[in-house]
XYZ file of C-alpha atoms in Angstrom:
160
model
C -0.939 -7.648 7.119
C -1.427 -5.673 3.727
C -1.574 -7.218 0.550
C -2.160 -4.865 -1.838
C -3.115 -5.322 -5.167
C -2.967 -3.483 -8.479
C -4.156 -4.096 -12.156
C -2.308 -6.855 -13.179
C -0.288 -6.936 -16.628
C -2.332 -8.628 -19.400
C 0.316 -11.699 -19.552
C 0.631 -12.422 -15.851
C -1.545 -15.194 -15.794
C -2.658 -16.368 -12.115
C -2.627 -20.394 -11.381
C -4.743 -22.086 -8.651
C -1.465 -21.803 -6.291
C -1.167 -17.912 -6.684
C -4.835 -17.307 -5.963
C -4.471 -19.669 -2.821
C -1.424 -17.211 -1.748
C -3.003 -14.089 -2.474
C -6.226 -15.082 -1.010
C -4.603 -16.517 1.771
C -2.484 -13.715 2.887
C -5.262 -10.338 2.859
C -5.800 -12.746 6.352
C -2.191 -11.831 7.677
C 0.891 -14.295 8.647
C 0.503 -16.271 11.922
C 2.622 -15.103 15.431
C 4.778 -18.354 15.112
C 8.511 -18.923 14.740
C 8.413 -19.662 10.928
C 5.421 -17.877 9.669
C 6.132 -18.617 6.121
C 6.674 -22.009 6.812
C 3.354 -22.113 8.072
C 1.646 -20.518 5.538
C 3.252 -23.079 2.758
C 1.975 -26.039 4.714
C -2.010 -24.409 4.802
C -1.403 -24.072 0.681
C 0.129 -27.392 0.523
C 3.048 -25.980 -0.586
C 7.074 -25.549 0.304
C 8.369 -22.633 1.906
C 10.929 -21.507 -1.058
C 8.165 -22.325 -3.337
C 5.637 -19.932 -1.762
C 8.616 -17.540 -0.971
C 9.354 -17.797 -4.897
C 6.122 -17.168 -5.968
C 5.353 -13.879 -3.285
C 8.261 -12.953 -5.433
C 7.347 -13.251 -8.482
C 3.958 -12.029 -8.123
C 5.383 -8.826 -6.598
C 8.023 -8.506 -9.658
C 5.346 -9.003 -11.886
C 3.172 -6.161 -10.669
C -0.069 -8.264 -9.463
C 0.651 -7.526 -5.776
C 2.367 -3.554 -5.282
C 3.372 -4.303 -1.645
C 3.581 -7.330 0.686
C 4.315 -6.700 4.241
C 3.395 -5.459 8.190
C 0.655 -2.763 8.955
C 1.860 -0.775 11.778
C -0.030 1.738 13.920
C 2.007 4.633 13.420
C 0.595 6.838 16.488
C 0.551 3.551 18.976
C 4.970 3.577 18.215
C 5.194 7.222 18.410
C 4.858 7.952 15.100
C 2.747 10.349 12.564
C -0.122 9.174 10.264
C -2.445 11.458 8.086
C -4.163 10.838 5.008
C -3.400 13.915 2.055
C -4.657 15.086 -0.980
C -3.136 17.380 -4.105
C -4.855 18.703 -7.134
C -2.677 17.915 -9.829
C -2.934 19.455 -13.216
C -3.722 16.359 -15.295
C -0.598 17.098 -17.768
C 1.346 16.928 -14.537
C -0.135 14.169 -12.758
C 2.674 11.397 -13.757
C 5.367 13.377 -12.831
C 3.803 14.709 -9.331
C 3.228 10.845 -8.744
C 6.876 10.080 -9.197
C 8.060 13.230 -6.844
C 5.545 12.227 -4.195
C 5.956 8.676 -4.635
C 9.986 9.152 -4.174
C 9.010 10.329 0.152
C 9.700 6.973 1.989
C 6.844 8.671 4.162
C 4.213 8.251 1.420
C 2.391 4.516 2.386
C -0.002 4.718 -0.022
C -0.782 6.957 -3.279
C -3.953 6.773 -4.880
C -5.745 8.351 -7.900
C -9.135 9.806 -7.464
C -11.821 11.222 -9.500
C -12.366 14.373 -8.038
C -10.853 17.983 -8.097
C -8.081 16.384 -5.350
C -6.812 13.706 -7.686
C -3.794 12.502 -6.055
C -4.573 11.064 -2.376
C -1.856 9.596 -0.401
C -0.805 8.223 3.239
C 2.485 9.600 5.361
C 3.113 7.587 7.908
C 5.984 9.193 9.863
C 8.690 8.492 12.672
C 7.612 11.656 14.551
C 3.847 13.274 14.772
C 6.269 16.756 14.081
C 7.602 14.921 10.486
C 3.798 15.358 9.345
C 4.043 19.377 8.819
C 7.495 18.760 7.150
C 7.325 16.370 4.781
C 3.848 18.064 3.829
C 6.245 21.153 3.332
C 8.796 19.307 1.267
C 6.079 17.813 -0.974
C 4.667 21.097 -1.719
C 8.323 22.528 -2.225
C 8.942 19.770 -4.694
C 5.011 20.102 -6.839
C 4.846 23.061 -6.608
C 1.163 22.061 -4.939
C -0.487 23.165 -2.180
C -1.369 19.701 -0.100
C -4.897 18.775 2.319
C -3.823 17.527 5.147
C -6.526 15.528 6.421
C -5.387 14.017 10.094
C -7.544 10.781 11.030
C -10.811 12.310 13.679
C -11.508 8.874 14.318
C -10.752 5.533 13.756
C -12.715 2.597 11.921
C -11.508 -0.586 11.498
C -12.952 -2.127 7.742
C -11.689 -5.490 6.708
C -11.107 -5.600 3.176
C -10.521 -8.930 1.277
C -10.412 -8.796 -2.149
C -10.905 -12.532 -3.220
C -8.815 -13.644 -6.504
């Protein structure tokens, strides 16, 4: 399960129930019939509460994206991690063409002559070389295609 989670507006104020949620889910949802449902009970909570809150929380920009983590190569798909240098002028409006790929997972700012680091995650291994193309059609940008050599498996939980 990813929970990601981005800076959060200066008036989105976190109560003891929203840090429960978020801190709860970077573990993932149980395999059971109502997984939600389950959830809610841990936090002493209702379902449509939690469900509520998830959705207000997402609305409100403190969590950027709620849901599965797939292995993309294990169901035939594509994966790579990428990287652009963007101009900095142009870097908001390269992050809104890039962003607009339903391929692109994740997009990233760095500090570093590649700036702009993002994840495809693709239906087809092939769909790799041709989004890549389209996104460098559509920047004008040359992208680094950087294809995973090996895999590591780092648990990240970032405790609100």
């Amino acid at each position: 399960m990813s929970v990601e989670r981005t800076p959060r507006p200066a008036q989105t104020e976190l109560d003891d129930a929203d840090r429960r949620i978020v801190n709860r889910l970077q573990a993932g949802l149980p395999l059971v019939a109502s997984p939600y449902a389950a959830v809610a009970a841990e936090l002493a909570l209702s379902e449509g509460e939690l469900l509520y809150r998830l959705e207000r929380l997402l609305e409100a920009g403190v969590l950027s994206r709620f849901g599965p983590m797939y292995h993309a190569e294990r169901l035939g798909g594509g994966l790579t991690l990428a990287a652009l240098a963007v101009p900095e002028a142009d870097f908001e409006r390269v992050s809104v063409l890039v962003n607009a790929f339903p391929e692109v997972a994740h997009n990233y700012r760095r500090e570093h002559r590649l700036n702009m680091w993002f994840v495809l995650a693709t239906e087809t291994l092939e769909r790799i070389a041709e989004v890549i193309g389209e996104i460098e059609t559509v920047t004008g940008l040359a992208v680094f295609n950087m294809p995973k050599q090996e895999e590591f498996h780092v648990r990240l939980h970032l405790p609100v």
